[in-house]
PDB file of C-alpha atoms in Angstrom:
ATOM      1  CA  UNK A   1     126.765  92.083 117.978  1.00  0.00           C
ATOM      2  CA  UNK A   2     123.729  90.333 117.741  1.00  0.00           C
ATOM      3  CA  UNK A   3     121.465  93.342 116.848  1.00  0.00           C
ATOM      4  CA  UNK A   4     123.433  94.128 114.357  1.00  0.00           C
ATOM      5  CA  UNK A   5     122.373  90.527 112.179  1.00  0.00           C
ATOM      6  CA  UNK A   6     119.945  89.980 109.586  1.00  0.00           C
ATOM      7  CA  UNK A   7     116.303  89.879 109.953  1.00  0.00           C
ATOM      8  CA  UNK A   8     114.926  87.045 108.024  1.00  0.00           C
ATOM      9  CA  UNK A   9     112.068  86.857 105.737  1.00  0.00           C
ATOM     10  CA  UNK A  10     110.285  84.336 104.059  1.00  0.00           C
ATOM     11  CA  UNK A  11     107.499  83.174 101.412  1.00  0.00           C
ATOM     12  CA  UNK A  12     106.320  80.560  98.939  1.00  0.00           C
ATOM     13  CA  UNK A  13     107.584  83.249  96.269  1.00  0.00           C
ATOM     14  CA  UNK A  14     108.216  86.838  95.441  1.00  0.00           C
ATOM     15  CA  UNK A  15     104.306  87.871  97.127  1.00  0.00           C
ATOM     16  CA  UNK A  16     106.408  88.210 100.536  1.00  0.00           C
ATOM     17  CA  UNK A  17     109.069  91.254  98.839  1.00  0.00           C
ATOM     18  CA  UNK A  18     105.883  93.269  99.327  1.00  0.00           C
ATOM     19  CA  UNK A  19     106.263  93.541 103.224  1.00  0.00           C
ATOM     20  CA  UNK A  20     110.105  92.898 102.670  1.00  0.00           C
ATOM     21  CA  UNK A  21     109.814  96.988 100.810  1.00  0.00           C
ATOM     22  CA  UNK A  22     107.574  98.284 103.868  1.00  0.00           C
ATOM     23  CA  UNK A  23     110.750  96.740 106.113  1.00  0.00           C
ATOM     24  CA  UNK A  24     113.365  98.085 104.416  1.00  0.00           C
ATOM     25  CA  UNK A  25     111.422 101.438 104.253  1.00  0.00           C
ATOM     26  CA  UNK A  26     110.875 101.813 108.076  1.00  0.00           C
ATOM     27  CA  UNK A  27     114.155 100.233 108.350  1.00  0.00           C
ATOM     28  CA  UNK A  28     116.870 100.826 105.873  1.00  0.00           C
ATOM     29  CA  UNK A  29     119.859 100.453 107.775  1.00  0.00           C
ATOM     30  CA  UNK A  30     118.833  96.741 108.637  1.00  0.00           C
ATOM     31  CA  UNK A  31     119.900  93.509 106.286  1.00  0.00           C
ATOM     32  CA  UNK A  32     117.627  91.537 105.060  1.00  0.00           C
ATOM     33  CA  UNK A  33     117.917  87.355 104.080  1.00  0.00           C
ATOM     34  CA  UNK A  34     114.677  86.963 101.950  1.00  0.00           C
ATOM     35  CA  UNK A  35     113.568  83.002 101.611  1.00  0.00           C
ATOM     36  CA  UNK A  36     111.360  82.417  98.656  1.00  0.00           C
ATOM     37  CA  UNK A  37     110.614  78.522  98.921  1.00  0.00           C
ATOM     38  CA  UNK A  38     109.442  78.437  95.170  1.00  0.00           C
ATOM     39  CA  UNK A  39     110.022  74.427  95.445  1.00  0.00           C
ATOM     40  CA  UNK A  40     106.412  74.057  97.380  1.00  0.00           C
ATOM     41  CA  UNK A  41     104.909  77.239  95.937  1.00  0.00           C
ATOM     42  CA  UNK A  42     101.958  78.066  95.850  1.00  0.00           C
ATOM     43  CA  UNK A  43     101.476  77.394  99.474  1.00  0.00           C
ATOM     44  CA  UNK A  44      97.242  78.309  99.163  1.00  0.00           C
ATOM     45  CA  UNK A  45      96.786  74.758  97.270  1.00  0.00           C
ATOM     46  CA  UNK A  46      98.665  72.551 100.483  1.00  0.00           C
ATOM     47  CA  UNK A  47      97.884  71.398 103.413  1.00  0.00           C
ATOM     48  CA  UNK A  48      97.746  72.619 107.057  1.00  0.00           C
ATOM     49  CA  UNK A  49     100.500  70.069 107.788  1.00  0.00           C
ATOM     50  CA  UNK A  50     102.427  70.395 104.932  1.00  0.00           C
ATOM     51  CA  UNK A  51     102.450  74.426 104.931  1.00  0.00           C
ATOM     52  CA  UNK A  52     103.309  73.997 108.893  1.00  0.00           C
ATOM     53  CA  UNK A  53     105.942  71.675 107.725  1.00  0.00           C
ATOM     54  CA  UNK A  54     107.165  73.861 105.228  1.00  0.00           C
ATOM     55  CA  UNK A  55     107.580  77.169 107.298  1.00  0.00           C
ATOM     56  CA  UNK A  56     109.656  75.110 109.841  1.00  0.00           C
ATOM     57  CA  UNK A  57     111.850  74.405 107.830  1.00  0.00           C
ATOM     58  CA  UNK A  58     112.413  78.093 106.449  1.00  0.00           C
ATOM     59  CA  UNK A  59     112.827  79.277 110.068  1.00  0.00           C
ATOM     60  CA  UNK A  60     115.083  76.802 110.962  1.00  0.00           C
ATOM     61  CA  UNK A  61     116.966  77.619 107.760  1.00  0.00           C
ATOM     62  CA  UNK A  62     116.881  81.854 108.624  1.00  0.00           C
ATOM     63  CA  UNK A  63     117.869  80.788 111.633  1.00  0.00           C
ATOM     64  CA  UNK A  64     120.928  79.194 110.920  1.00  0.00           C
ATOM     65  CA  UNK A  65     122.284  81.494 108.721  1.00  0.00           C
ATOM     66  CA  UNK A  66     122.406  83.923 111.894  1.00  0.00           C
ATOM     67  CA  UNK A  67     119.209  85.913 111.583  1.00  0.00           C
ATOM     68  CA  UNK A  68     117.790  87.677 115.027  1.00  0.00           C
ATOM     69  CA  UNK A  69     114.366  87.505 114.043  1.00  0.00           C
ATOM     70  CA  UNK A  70     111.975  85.780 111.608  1.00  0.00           C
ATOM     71  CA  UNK A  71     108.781  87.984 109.712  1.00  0.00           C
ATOM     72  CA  UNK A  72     106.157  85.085 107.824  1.00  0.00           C
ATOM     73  CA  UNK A  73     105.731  87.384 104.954  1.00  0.00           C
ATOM     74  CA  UNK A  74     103.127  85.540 103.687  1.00  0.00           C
ATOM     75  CA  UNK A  75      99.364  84.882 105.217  1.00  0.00           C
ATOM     76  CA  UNK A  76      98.553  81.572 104.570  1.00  0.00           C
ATOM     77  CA  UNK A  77     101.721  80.836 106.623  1.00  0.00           C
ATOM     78  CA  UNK A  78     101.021  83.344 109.413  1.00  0.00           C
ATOM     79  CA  UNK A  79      97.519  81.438 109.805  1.00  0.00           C
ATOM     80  CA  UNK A  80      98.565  77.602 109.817  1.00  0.00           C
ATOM     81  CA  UNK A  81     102.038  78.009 111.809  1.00  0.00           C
ATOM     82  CA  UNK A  82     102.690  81.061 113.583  1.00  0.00           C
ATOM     83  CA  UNK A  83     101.648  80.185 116.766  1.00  0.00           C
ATOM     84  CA  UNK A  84     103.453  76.877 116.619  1.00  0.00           C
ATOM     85  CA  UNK A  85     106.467  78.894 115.535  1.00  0.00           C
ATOM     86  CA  UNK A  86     106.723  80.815 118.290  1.00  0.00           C
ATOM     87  CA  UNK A  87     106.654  77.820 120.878  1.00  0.00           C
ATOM     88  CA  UNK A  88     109.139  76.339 118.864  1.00  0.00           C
ATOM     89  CA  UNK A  89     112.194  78.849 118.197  1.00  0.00           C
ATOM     90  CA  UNK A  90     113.347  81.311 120.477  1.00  0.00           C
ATOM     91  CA  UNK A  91     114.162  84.432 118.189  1.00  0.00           C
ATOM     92  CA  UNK A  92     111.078  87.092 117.801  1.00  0.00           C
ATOM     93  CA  UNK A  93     108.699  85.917 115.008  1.00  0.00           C
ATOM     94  CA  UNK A  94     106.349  88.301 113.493  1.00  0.00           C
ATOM     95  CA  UNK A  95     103.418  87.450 111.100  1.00  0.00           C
ATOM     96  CA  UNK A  96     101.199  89.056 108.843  1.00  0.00           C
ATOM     97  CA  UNK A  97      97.448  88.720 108.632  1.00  0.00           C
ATOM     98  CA  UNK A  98      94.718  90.254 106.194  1.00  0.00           C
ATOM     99  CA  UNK A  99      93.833  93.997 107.031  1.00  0.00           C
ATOM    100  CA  UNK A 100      90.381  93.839 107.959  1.00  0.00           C
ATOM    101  CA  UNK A 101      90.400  95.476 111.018  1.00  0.00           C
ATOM    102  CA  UNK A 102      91.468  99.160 109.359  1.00  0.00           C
ATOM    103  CA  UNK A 103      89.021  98.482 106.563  1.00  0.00           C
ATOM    104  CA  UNK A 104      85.999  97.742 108.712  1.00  0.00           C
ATOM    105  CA  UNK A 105      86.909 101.137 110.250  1.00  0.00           C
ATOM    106  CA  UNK A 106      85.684 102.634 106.639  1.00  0.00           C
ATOM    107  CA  UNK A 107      82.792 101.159 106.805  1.00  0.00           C
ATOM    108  CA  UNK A 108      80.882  99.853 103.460  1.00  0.00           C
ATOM    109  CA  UNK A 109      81.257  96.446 101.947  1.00  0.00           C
ATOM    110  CA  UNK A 110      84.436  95.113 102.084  1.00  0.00           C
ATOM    111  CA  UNK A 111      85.967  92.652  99.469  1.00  0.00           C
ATOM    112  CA  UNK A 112      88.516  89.959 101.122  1.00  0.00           C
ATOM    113  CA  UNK A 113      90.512  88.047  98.872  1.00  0.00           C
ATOM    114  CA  UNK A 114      92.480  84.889 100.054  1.00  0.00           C
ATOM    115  CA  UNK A 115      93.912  81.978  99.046  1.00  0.00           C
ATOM    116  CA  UNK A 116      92.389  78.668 100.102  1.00  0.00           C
ATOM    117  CA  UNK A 117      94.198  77.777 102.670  1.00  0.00           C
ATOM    118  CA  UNK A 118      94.153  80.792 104.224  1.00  0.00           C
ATOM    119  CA  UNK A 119      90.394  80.692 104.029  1.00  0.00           C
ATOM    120  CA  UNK A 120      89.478  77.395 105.519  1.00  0.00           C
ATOM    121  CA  UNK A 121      92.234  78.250 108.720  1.00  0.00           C
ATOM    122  CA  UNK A 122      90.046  79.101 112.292  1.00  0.00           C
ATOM    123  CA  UNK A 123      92.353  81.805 112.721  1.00  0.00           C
ATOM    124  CA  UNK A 124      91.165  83.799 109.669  1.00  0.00           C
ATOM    125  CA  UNK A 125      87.621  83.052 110.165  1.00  0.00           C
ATOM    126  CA  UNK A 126      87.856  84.396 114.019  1.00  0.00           C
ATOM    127  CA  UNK A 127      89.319  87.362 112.062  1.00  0.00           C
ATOM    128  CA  UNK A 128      86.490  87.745 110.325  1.00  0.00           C
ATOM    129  CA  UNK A 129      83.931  86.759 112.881  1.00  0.00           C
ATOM    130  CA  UNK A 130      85.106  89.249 115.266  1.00  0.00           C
ATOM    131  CA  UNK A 131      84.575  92.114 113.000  1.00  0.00           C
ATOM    132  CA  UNK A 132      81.426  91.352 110.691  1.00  0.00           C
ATOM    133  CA  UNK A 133      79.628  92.301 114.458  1.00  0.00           C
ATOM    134  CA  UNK A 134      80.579  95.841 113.217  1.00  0.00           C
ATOM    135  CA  UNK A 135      76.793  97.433 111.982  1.00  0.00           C
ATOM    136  CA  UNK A 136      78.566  99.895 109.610  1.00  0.00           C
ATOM    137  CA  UNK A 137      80.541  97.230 107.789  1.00  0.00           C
ATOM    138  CA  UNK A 138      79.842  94.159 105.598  1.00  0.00           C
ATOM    139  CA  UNK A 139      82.593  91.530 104.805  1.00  0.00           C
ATOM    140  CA  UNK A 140      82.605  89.311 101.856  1.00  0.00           C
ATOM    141  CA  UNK A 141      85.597  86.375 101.777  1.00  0.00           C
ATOM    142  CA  UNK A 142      86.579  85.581  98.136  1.00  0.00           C
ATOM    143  CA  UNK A 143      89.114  82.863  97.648  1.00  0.00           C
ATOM    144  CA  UNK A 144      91.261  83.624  94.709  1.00  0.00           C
ATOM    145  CA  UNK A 145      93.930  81.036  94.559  1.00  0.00           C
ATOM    146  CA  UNK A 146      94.853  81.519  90.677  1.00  0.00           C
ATOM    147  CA  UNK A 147      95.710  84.522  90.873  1.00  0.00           C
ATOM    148  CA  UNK A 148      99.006  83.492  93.111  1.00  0.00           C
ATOM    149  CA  UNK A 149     100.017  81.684  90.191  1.00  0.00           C
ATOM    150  CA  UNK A 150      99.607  84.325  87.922  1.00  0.00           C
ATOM    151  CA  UNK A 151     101.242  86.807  89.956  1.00  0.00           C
ATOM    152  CA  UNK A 152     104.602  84.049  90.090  1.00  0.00           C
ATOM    153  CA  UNK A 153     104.723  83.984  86.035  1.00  0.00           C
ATOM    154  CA  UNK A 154     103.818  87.983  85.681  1.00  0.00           C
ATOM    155  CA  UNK A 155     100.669  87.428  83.948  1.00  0.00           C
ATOM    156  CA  UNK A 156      98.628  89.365  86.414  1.00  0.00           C
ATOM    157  CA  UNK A 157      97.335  91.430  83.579  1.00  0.00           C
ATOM    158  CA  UNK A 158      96.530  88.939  81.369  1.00  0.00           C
ATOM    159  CA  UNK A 159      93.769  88.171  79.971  1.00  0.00           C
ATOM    160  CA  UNK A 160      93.304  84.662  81.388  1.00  0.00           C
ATOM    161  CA  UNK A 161      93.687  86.555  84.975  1.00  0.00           C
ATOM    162  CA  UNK A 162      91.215  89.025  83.901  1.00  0.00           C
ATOM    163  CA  UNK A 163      89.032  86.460  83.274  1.00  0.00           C
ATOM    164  CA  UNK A 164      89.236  84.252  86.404  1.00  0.00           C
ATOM    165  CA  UNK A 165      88.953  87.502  88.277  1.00  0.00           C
ATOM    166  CA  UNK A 166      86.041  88.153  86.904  1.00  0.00           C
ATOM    167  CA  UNK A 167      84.433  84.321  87.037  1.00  0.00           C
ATOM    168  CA  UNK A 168      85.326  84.589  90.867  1.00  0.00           C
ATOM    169  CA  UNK A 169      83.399  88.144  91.291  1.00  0.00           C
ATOM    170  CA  UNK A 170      80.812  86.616  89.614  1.00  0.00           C
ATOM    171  CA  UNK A 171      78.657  86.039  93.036  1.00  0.00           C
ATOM    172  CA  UNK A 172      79.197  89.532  93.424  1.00  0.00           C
ATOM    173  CA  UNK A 173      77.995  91.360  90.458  1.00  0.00           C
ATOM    174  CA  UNK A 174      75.458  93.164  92.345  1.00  0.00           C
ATOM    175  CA  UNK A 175      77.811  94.618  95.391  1.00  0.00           C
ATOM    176  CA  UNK A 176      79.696  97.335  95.025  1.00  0.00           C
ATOM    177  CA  UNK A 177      82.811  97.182  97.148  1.00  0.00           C
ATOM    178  CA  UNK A 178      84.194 100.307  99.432  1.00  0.00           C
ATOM    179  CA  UNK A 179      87.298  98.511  99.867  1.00  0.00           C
ATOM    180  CA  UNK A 180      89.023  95.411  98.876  1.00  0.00           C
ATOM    181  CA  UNK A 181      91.565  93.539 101.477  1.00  0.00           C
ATOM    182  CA  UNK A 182      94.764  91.632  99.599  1.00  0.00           C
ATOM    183  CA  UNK A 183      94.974  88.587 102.100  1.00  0.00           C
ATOM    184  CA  UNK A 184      97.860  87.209 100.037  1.00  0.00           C
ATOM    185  CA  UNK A 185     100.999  89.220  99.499  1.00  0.00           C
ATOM    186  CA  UNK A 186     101.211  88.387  96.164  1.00  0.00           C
ATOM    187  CA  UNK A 187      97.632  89.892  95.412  1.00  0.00           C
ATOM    188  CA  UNK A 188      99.759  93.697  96.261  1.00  0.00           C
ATOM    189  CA  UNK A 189     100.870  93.320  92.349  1.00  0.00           C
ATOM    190  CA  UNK A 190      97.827  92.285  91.049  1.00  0.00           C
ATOM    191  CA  UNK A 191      96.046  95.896  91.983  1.00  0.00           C
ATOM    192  CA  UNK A 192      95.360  96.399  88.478  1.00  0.00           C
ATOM    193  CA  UNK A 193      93.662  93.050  87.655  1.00  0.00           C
ATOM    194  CA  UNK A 194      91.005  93.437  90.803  1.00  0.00           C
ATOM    195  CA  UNK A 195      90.575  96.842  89.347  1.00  0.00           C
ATOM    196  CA  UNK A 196      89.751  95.574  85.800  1.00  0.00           C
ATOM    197  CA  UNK A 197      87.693  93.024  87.023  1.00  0.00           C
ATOM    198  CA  UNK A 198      85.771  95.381  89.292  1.00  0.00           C
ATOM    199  CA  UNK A 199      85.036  97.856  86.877  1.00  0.00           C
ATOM    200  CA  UNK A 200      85.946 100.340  89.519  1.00  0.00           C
ATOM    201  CA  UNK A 201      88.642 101.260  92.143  1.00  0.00           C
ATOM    202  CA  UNK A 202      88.295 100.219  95.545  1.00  0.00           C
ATOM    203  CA  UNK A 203      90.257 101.112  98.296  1.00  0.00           C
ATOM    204  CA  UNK A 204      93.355  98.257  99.039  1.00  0.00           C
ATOM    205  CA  UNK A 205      94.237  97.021 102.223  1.00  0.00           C
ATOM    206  CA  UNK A 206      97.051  95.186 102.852  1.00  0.00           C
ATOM    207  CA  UNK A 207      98.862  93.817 106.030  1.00  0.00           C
ATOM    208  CA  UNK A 208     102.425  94.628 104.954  1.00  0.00           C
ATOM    209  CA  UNK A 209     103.098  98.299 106.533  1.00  0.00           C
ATOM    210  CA  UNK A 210     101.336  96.749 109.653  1.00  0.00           C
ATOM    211  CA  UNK A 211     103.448  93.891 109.679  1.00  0.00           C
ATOM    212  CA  UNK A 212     106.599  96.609 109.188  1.00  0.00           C
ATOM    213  CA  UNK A 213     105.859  98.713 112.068  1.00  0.00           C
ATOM    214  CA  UNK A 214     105.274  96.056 114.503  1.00  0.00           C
ATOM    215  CA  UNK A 215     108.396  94.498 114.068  1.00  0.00           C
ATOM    216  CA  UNK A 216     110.320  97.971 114.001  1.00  0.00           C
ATOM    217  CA  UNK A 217     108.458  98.993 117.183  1.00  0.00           C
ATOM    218  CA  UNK A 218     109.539  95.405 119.036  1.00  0.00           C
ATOM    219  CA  UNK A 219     112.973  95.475 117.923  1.00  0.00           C
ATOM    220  CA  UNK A 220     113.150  98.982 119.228  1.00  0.00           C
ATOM    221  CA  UNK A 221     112.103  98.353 122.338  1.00  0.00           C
ATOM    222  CA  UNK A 222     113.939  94.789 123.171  1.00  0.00           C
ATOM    223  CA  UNK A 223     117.077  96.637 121.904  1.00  0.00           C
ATOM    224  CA  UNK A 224     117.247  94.162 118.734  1.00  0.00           C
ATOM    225  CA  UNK A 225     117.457  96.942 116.599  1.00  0.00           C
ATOM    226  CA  UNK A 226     120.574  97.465 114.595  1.00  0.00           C
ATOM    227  CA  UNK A 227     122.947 100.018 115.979  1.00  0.00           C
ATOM    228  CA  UNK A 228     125.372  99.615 113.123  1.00  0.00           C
ATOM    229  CA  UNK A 229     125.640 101.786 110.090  1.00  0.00           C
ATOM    230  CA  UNK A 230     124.696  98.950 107.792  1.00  0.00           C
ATOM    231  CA  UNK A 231     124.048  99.682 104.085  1.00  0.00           C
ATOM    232  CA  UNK A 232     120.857  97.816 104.454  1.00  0.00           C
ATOM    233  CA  UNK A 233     121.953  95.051 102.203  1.00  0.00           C
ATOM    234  CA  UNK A 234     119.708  91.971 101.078  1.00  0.00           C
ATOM    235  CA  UNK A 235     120.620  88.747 100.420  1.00  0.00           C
ATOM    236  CA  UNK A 236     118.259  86.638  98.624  1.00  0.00           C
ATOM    237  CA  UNK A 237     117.833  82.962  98.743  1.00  0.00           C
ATOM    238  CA  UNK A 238     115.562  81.351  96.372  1.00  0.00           C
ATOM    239  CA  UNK A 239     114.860  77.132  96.855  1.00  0.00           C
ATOM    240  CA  UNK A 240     113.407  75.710  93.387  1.00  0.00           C
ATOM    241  CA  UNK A 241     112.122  72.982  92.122  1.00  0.00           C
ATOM    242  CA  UNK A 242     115.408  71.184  91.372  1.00  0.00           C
ATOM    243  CA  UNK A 243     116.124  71.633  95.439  1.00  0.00           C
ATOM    244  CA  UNK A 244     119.175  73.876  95.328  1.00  0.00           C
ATOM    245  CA  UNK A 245     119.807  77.250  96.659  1.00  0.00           C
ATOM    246  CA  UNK A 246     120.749  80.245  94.898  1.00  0.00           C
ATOM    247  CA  UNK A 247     122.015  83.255  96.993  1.00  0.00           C
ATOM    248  CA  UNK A 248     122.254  86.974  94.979  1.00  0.00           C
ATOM    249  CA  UNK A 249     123.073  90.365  96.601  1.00  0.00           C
ATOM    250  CA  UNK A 250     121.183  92.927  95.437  1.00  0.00           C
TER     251      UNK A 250
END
């Protein structure tokens, strides 16, 4: 049955197996196919038309492997290509976008760290436009492309991070932040380095378990979701550098 088939996920890297936990959480009797397209990683550093390029191609692959919907687990993508996704395939596509709307609700100043891409893309600044109207709430956008890279060799808590984390607070130094929005799924394992760079702990936002529950809710509803007693198994695919695939259950 065609519920009963994979949901697809994809990424530059591992930043996307952050939302991929929130849907196996809500979901654990779905399968999973996670895409992590390490071979044009980091996807912050392209260009609108490459990155557009890039998640077509990752769709199109989920797709033909049998999967009965898509989730962009990663925000740069969800701002350059969602929209065009959508026109273009037929199965359901969710995205993900930076939590700001549940952090402006807070109140305070409010930290949003980005990649570039992400940051220079008119849908994230209407997301941030639409909210900075808010009296009780202050946004500040702080591109922090490294730290993608240092998240992909697990040198988060390095020093080196540390100290580009701290060279790109610098503007900062006299804010103190109420709460600090990860607009880059990898930026959910680098908790620890905003914190050291901070000097203090904010409260994190991310846009994975909103991501999760809108694509359990719609899958629900359009009777896409699985009505098998599946083990909830993942298969990852992982494209490198040398341009071949590697497939592991896990």
């Amino acid at each position: 049955m065609f519920c009963n088939r994979a949901i697809g996920v994809f990424d530059s890297g591992i930043g996307g197996v952050s939302v991929l936990r929130e849907l196996q959480r809500l979901m654990p009797n779905e399968d999973y196919i996670y895409l992590a397209d390490e071979e044009h990683a980091p996807y912050g550093e392209k260009s609108a038309e490459e990155v557009l390029q890039y998640s077509t191609v990752n769709v199109k692959r989920l797709i033909d492997l049998g999967c009965k919907a898509i989730v962009i687990a990663c925000n740069t993508a969800t701002a350059v290509s969602a929209d065009h996704l959508r026109e273009t395939f037929s199965v359901p596509i969710f995205g993900i976008e930076p939590a700001v709307k549940p952090a402006v609700k807070n109140g305070g100043n409010i930290l949003v760290l980005t990649t570039e891409r992400t940051a220079a893309e008119e849908r994230f600044k209407r997301l941030v436009t639409r909210y900075r109207s808010e009296e009780k709430a202050r946004i500040y956008v702080a591109p922090a492309q490294k730290l993608v890279t240092f998240v992909e060799r697990g040198e988060c808590d390095s020093d080196e991070a540390a100290a580009y984390l701290a060279d790109v607070f610098k503007e900062y130094s006299e804010v103190r932040f109420t709460s600090c929005v990860l607009g880059c799924t990898h930026f959910s394992f680098a908790k620890n380095a905003v914190t050291n760079a901070l000097g203090y702990v904010p409260e994190f936002y991310d846009g994975s378990c909103g991501t999760a529950e809108h694509t359990r809710r719609f899958l629900e509803k359009n009777g896409l979701a699985s009505s098998s007693e599946n083990k909830g198994e993942v298969i990852y695919l992982v494209k490198n550098n040398n341009n071949r695939h590697i497939l592991n259950n896990k």
